[in-house]
Amino acid sequence: MKVILFGATGMVGQGVLRECLLDPRVESVLSVVRTPTGRRDPKLRELVRKDFLDFTDVAGEFAGYDACFFCLGISSFGMSEPDYTRVTYDFTMAAARMLAQVNPELTFVYVSGQGTDGTEQGRSMWARVKGRTENALIALLPNAYAFRPGFIQPLHGVRSRTRWYRLLYTLISPFAALPRRLFPHSVTTTEQLGIAMLTVAEHGFPRHVLENRDLTGFGPQARR
């Protein structure tokens, strides 16, 4: 499996990259980043890019890949709807449209969120924008999947880039197993997300939208 990864410097992307590099199913990873990360691995190649709204000039770089894991995203806190839409919808769809041209059968996994509004009509701005993005991806690509994780627990040294997330994770780390026991359908881990993406890329899934309870079914036992 050859994988394209967006958002490798974020918390989810860090976890997904770790699983890709560990998993023998993965032959190579092309990580699309704004700045070089300095990460070195025989499987890994970085494509440094400033423009995330138009990929036509590098379309050839994306030919021959089997899956794209789109983990790029931001918090909607303090953002206007146009600004949040630019990153959440416009960046995602720019990549998806280019991939649909060079490899329409590619598996595209988009990290959405629990509570996303698939009707696009709700009162929550972030949920509407995420829902619009999900719907557009599924209409564009036959093998598009939206993952809707709830609370994500970082594992294996993965750290969030968002300061208040880091603070929250530090506070709850002594009780890390408790949320999963109390809210098993609302909590997942960075490891589970990465393994779930690889497994869905290989085998597909009966539905295009996977809720958190679906994602918790993927664990180390699913890794070859």
mmCIF file of C-alpha atoms in Angstrom:
data_model
loop_
_atom_site.group_PDB
_atom_site.id
_atom_site.type_symbol
_atom_site.label_atom_id
_atom_site.label_comp_id
_atom_site.label_asym_id
_atom_site.label_seq_id
_atom_site.Cartn_x
_atom_site.Cartn_y
_atom_site.Cartn_z
ATOM 1 C CA MET A 1 0.000 0.000 0.000
ATOM 2 C CA LYS A 2 1.249 3.470 -0.932
ATOM 3 C CA VAL A 3 -0.209 6.247 1.225
ATOM 4 C CA ILE A 4 -0.543 10.028 0.936
ATOM 5 C CA LEU A 5 -0.852 11.795 4.292
ATOM 6 C CA PHE A 6 -2.035 15.334 4.942
ATOM 7 C CA GLY A 7 -1.641 16.852 8.411
ATOM 8 C CA ALA A 8 1.250 14.743 9.699
ATOM 9 C CA THR A 9 2.313 17.400 12.203
ATOM 10 C CA GLY A 10 -1.047 17.470 14.011
ATOM 11 C CA MET A 11 -2.012 15.102 16.797
ATOM 12 C CA VAL A 12 -4.077 12.740 14.648
ATOM 13 C CA GLY A 13 -1.600 12.904 11.780
ATOM 14 C CA GLN A 14 1.315 12.061 14.068
ATOM 15 C CA GLY A 15 -0.498 8.941 15.228
ATOM 16 C CA VAL A 16 -1.484 7.933 11.708
ATOM 17 C CA LEU A 17 2.067 8.424 10.432
ATOM 18 C CA ARG A 18 3.400 6.240 13.237
ATOM 19 C CA GLU A 19 1.044 3.420 12.287
ATOM 20 C CA CYS A 20 1.859 3.748 8.590
ATOM 21 C CA LEU A 21 5.597 3.480 9.234
ATOM 22 C CA LEU A 22 5.128 0.482 11.540
ATOM 23 C CA ASP A 23 2.676 -1.457 9.394
ATOM 24 C CA PRO A 24 4.166 -3.930 6.898
ATOM 25 C CA ARG A 25 1.192 -3.333 4.585
ATOM 26 C CA VAL A 26 2.571 0.149 3.845
ATOM 27 C CA GLU A 27 5.305 0.392 1.232
ATOM 28 C CA SER A 28 5.708 4.175 1.227
ATOM 29 C CA VAL A 29 4.230 7.390 2.647
ATOM 30 C CA LEU A 30 4.102 10.772 0.908
ATOM 31 C CA SER A 31 3.540 13.398 3.589
ATOM 32 C CA VAL A 32 2.285 16.762 2.343
ATOM 33 C CA VAL A 33 3.481 19.493 4.727
ATOM 34 C CA ARG A 34 3.940 23.254 4.879
ATOM 35 C CA THR A 35 7.399 23.058 6.410
ATOM 36 C CA PRO A 36 9.938 20.205 6.606
ATOM 37 C CA THR A 37 9.556 18.178 9.788
ATOM 38 C CA GLY A 38 13.034 16.669 9.874
ATOM 39 C CA ARG A 39 11.535 13.197 10.282
ATOM 40 C CA ARG A 40 13.603 10.448 8.655
ATOM 41 C CA ASP A 41 12.393 6.976 7.680
ATOM 42 C CA PRO A 42 13.059 4.793 4.626
ATOM 43 C CA LYS A 43 9.321 4.694 3.875
ATOM 44 C CA LEU A 44 8.769 8.443 4.208
ATOM 45 C CA ARG A 45 9.012 11.252 1.676
ATOM 46 C CA GLU A 46 7.852 14.806 2.334
ATOM 47 C CA LEU A 47 6.321 17.172 -0.196
ATOM 48 C CA VAL A 48 6.728 20.710 1.128
ATOM 49 C CA ARG A 49 3.996 22.990 -0.150
ATOM 50 C CA LYS A 50 2.613 26.419 0.705
ATOM 51 C CA ASP A 51 -0.480 26.403 -1.531
ATOM 52 C CA PHE A 52 -3.168 23.975 -0.352
ATOM 53 C CA LEU A 53 -5.888 25.355 -2.641
ATOM 54 C CA ASP A 54 -4.450 24.262 -5.983
ATOM 55 C CA PHE A 55 -2.431 21.078 -6.561
ATOM 56 C CA THR A 56 -2.529 20.972 -10.360
ATOM 57 C CA ASP A 57 1.161 21.814 -10.686
ATOM 58 C CA VAL A 58 2.163 18.742 -8.637
ATOM 59 C CA ALA A 59 -0.522 16.298 -9.808
ATOM 60 C CA GLY A 60 2.140 13.901 -11.061
ATOM 61 C CA GLU A 61 3.482 13.539 -7.523
ATOM 62 C CA PHE A 62 0.210 11.888 -6.462
ATOM 63 C CA ALA A 63 -0.080 9.272 -9.207
ATOM 64 C CA GLY A 64 0.117 5.604 -8.272
ATOM 65 C CA TYR A 65 -1.004 5.866 -4.644
ATOM 66 C CA ASP A 66 -3.599 3.599 -3.061
ATOM 67 C CA ALA A 67 -4.913 5.751 -0.226
ATOM 68 C CA CYS A 68 -5.031 9.299 1.070
ATOM 69 C CA PHE A 69 -5.431 9.951 4.806
ATOM 70 C CA PHE A 70 -6.568 13.539 5.270
ATOM 71 C CA CYS A 71 -5.851 14.506 8.895
ATOM 72 C CA LEU A 72 -5.357 18.223 8.352
ATOM 73 C CA GLY A 73 -7.697 20.374 10.408
ATOM 74 C CA ILE A 74 -8.108 23.170 12.922
ATOM 75 C CA SER A 75 -10.318 24.070 15.855
ATOM 76 C CA SER A 76 -13.263 26.315 14.993
ATOM 77 C CA PHE A 77 -12.874 28.231 18.275
ATOM 78 C CA GLY A 78 -12.748 31.966 17.583
ATOM 79 C CA MET A 79 -12.943 31.522 13.807
ATOM 80 C CA SER A 80 -15.420 32.991 11.352
ATOM 81 C CA GLU A 81 -17.329 30.587 9.131
ATOM 82 C CA PRO A 82 -15.525 31.721 5.927
ATOM 83 C CA ASP A 83 -12.095 31.223 7.525
ATOM 84 C CA TYR A 84 -13.022 27.854 8.982
ATOM 85 C CA THR A 85 -14.540 26.790 5.643
ATOM 86 C CA ARG A 86 -11.347 27.719 3.804
ATOM 87 C CA VAL A 87 -9.264 25.240 5.800
ATOM 88 C CA THR A 88 -11.873 22.582 6.480
ATOM 89 C CA TYR A 89 -13.711 22.449 3.153
ATOM 90 C CA ASP A 90 -11.588 24.233 0.537
ATOM 91 C CA PHE A 91 -8.240 22.616 1.421
ATOM 92 C CA THR A 92 -9.810 19.159 1.621
ATOM 93 C CA MET A 93 -11.719 19.417 -1.632
ATOM 94 C CA ALA A 94 -8.742 20.865 -3.532
ATOM 95 C CA ALA A 95 -6.767 17.740 -2.674
ATOM 96 C CA ALA A 96 -9.704 15.407 -3.322
ATOM 97 C CA ARG A 97 -10.518 16.871 -6.746
ATOM 98 C CA MET A 98 -6.919 16.512 -7.870
ATOM 99 C CA LEU A 99 -6.785 12.916 -6.618
ATOM 100 C CA ALA A 100 -10.084 12.129 -8.326
ATOM 101 C CA GLN A 101 -8.438 13.062 -11.616
ATOM 102 C CA VAL A 102 -5.197 11.115 -11.230
ATOM 103 C CA ASN A 103 -6.622 8.078 -9.389
ATOM 104 C CA PRO A 104 -10.429 7.972 -9.000
ATOM 105 C CA GLU A 105 -10.343 4.529 -7.320
ATOM 106 C CA LEU A 106 -8.070 5.709 -4.512
ATOM 107 C CA THR A 107 -9.377 5.347 -0.946
ATOM 108 C CA PHE A 108 -9.790 8.752 0.693
ATOM 109 C CA VAL A 109 -10.206 8.829 4.477
ATOM 110 C CA TYR A 110 -11.244 12.171 5.956
ATOM 111 C CA VAL A 111 -11.012 12.884 9.680
ATOM 112 C CA SER A 112 -14.280 14.572 10.592
ATOM 113 C CA GLY A 113 -15.702 14.572 14.127
ATOM 114 C CA GLN A 114 -18.404 13.221 16.369
ATOM 115 C CA GLY A 115 -21.492 15.402 16.087
ATOM 116 C CA THR A 116 -20.918 16.380 12.459
ATOM 117 C CA ASP A 117 -24.132 17.559 10.782
ATOM 118 C CA GLY A 118 -24.681 15.623 7.581
ATOM 119 C CA THR A 119 -27.812 17.660 6.815
ATOM 120 C CA GLU A 120 -25.700 20.858 6.670
ATOM 121 C CA GLN A 121 -28.641 22.684 8.266
ATOM 122 C CA GLY A 122 -27.848 22.677 11.992
ATOM 123 C CA ARG A 123 -26.977 25.608 14.247
ATOM 124 C CA SER A 124 -23.391 24.539 14.937
ATOM 125 C CA MET A 125 -21.070 26.150 12.405
ATOM 126 C CA TRP A 126 -18.255 23.602 12.604
ATOM 127 C CA ALA A 127 -20.701 20.691 12.298
ATOM 128 C CA ARG A 128 -22.318 22.172 9.174
ATOM 129 C CA VAL A 129 -18.969 22.768 7.484
ATOM 130 C CA LYS A 130 -17.721 19.286 8.352
ATOM 131 C CA GLY A 131 -20.989 17.820 7.082
ATOM 132 C CA ARG A 132 -20.703 19.701 3.817
ATOM 133 C CA THR A 133 -17.155 18.415 3.416
ATOM 134 C CA GLU A 134 -18.181 14.815 4.110
ATOM 135 C CA ASN A 135 -21.037 14.984 1.619
ATOM 136 C CA ALA A 136 -18.890 16.514 -1.117
ATOM 137 C CA LEU A 137 -16.161 13.894 -0.691
ATOM 138 C CA ILE A 138 -18.575 10.969 -0.769
ATOM 139 C CA ALA A 139 -20.234 12.376 -3.896
ATOM 140 C CA LEU A 140 -16.865 12.855 -5.597
ATOM 141 C CA LEU A 141 -15.003 9.650 -4.761
ATOM 142 C CA PRO A 142 -16.548 6.162 -4.672
ATOM 143 C CA ASN A 143 -14.060 5.054 -2.005
ATOM 144 C CA ALA A 144 -14.323 8.063 0.302
ATOM 145 C CA TYR A 145 -14.859 7.535 4.023
ATOM 146 C CA ALA A 146 -15.476 10.005 6.838
ATOM 147 C CA PHE A 147 -14.218 9.126 10.311
ATOM 148 C CA ARG A 148 -16.093 10.763 13.189
ATOM 149 C CA PRO A 149 -13.979 10.278 16.311
ATOM 150 C CA GLY A 150 -15.089 11.702 19.637
ATOM 151 C CA PHE A 151 -12.470 12.348 22.290
ATOM 152 C CA ILE A 152 -9.083 11.217 20.961
ATOM 153 C CA GLN A 153 -6.496 9.975 23.436
ATOM 154 C CA PRO A 154 -2.905 10.443 22.181
ATOM 155 C CA LEU A 155 -0.592 7.471 22.644
ATOM 156 C CA HIS A 156 3.088 6.642 22.080
ATOM 157 C CA GLY A 157 4.414 10.153 22.618
ATOM 158 C CA VAL A 158 1.985 11.863 20.260
ATOM 159 C CA ARG A 159 1.293 15.483 21.296
ATOM 160 C CA SER A 160 -1.320 18.005 20.227
ATOM 161 C CA ARG A 161 -0.107 21.307 18.791
ATOM 162 C CA THR A 162 -3.039 23.094 20.461
ATOM 163 C CA ARG A 163 -2.006 24.462 23.863
ATOM 164 C CA TRP A 164 -5.273 23.918 25.712
ATOM 165 C CA TYR A 165 -5.541 20.373 24.315
ATOM 166 C CA ARG A 166 -2.067 19.635 25.681
ATOM 167 C CA LEU A 167 -3.105 20.985 29.054
ATOM 168 C CA LEU A 168 -6.248 18.859 29.061
ATOM 169 C CA TYR A 169 -4.342 15.698 28.148
ATOM 170 C CA THR A 170 -1.768 16.401 30.868
ATOM 171 C CA LEU A 171 -4.516 16.760 33.464
ATOM 172 C CA ILE A 172 -6.294 13.537 32.538
ATOM 173 C CA SER A 173 -3.227 11.406 31.781
ATOM 174 C CA PRO A 174 -3.174 9.807 35.270
ATOM 175 C CA PHE A 175 -6.705 8.587 34.559
ATOM 176 C CA ALA A 176 -6.186 7.750 30.892
ATOM 177 C CA ALA A 177 -8.141 4.492 30.949
ATOM 178 C CA LEU A 178 -11.133 5.966 32.793
ATOM 179 C CA PRO A 179 -12.770 7.875 29.901
ATOM 180 C CA ARG A 180 -12.722 4.782 27.711
ATOM 181 C CA ARG A 181 -14.406 2.766 30.458
ATOM 182 C CA LEU A 182 -17.030 5.402 31.189
ATOM 183 C CA PHE A 183 -17.696 6.502 27.591
ATOM 184 C CA PRO A 184 -16.651 3.600 25.345
ATOM 185 C CA HIS A 185 -18.580 4.931 22.331
ATOM 186 C CA SER A 186 -17.135 8.440 22.571
ATOM 187 C CA VAL A 187 -13.406 7.834 23.082
ATOM 188 C CA THR A 188 -10.767 6.480 20.729
ATOM 189 C CA THR A 189 -6.965 6.672 20.456
ATOM 190 C CA THR A 190 -4.480 7.876 17.883
ATOM 191 C CA GLU A 191 -3.364 4.258 17.489
ATOM 192 C CA GLN A 192 -6.894 3.032 16.777
ATOM 193 C CA LEU A 193 -7.426 5.778 14.208
ATOM 194 C CA GLY A 194 -4.253 4.903 12.319
ATOM 195 C CA ILE A 195 -5.000 1.185 12.289
ATOM 196 C CA ALA A 196 -8.605 1.860 11.271
ATOM 197 C CA MET A 197 -7.474 3.937 8.294
ATOM 198 C CA LEU A 198 -5.113 1.259 7.043
ATOM 199 C CA THR A 199 -7.688 -1.496 7.489
ATOM 200 C CA VAL A 200 -10.436 0.456 5.717
ATOM 201 C CA ALA A 201 -8.022 1.324 2.911
ATOM 202 C CA GLU A 202 -7.301 -2.377 2.430
ATOM 203 C CA HIS A 203 -10.749 -3.888 2.956
ATOM 204 C CA GLY A 204 -13.266 -1.049 2.685
ATOM 205 C CA PHE A 205 -16.235 -0.661 5.042
ATOM 206 C CA PRO A 206 -19.999 -1.207 4.639
ATOM 207 C CA ARG A 207 -20.730 2.509 5.251
ATOM 208 C CA HIS A 208 -19.042 5.695 4.098
ATOM 209 C CA VAL A 209 -19.380 7.348 7.507
ATOM 210 C CA LEU A 210 -17.757 5.647 10.502
ATOM 211 C CA GLU A 211 -18.835 6.810 13.938
ATOM 212 C CA ASN A 212 -16.608 6.583 17.009
ATOM 213 C CA ARG A 213 -18.150 3.235 18.031
ATOM 214 C CA ASP A 214 -17.009 1.823 14.670
ATOM 215 C CA LEU A 215 -13.478 3.120 15.144
ATOM 216 C CA THR A 216 -13.051 1.571 18.587
ATOM 217 C CA GLY A 217 -13.355 -1.848 16.973
ATOM 218 C CA PHE A 218 -9.958 -1.399 15.347
ATOM 219 C CA GLY A 219 -7.020 -2.220 17.594
ATOM 220 C CA PRO A 220 -3.531 -3.733 17.373
ATOM 221 C CA GLN A 221 -5.091 -7.078 16.490
ATOM 222 C CA ALA A 222 -6.104 -5.579 13.125
ATOM 223 C CA ARG A 223 -2.477 -4.776 12.304
ATOM 224 C CA ARG A 224 -0.704 -7.485 10.351
#
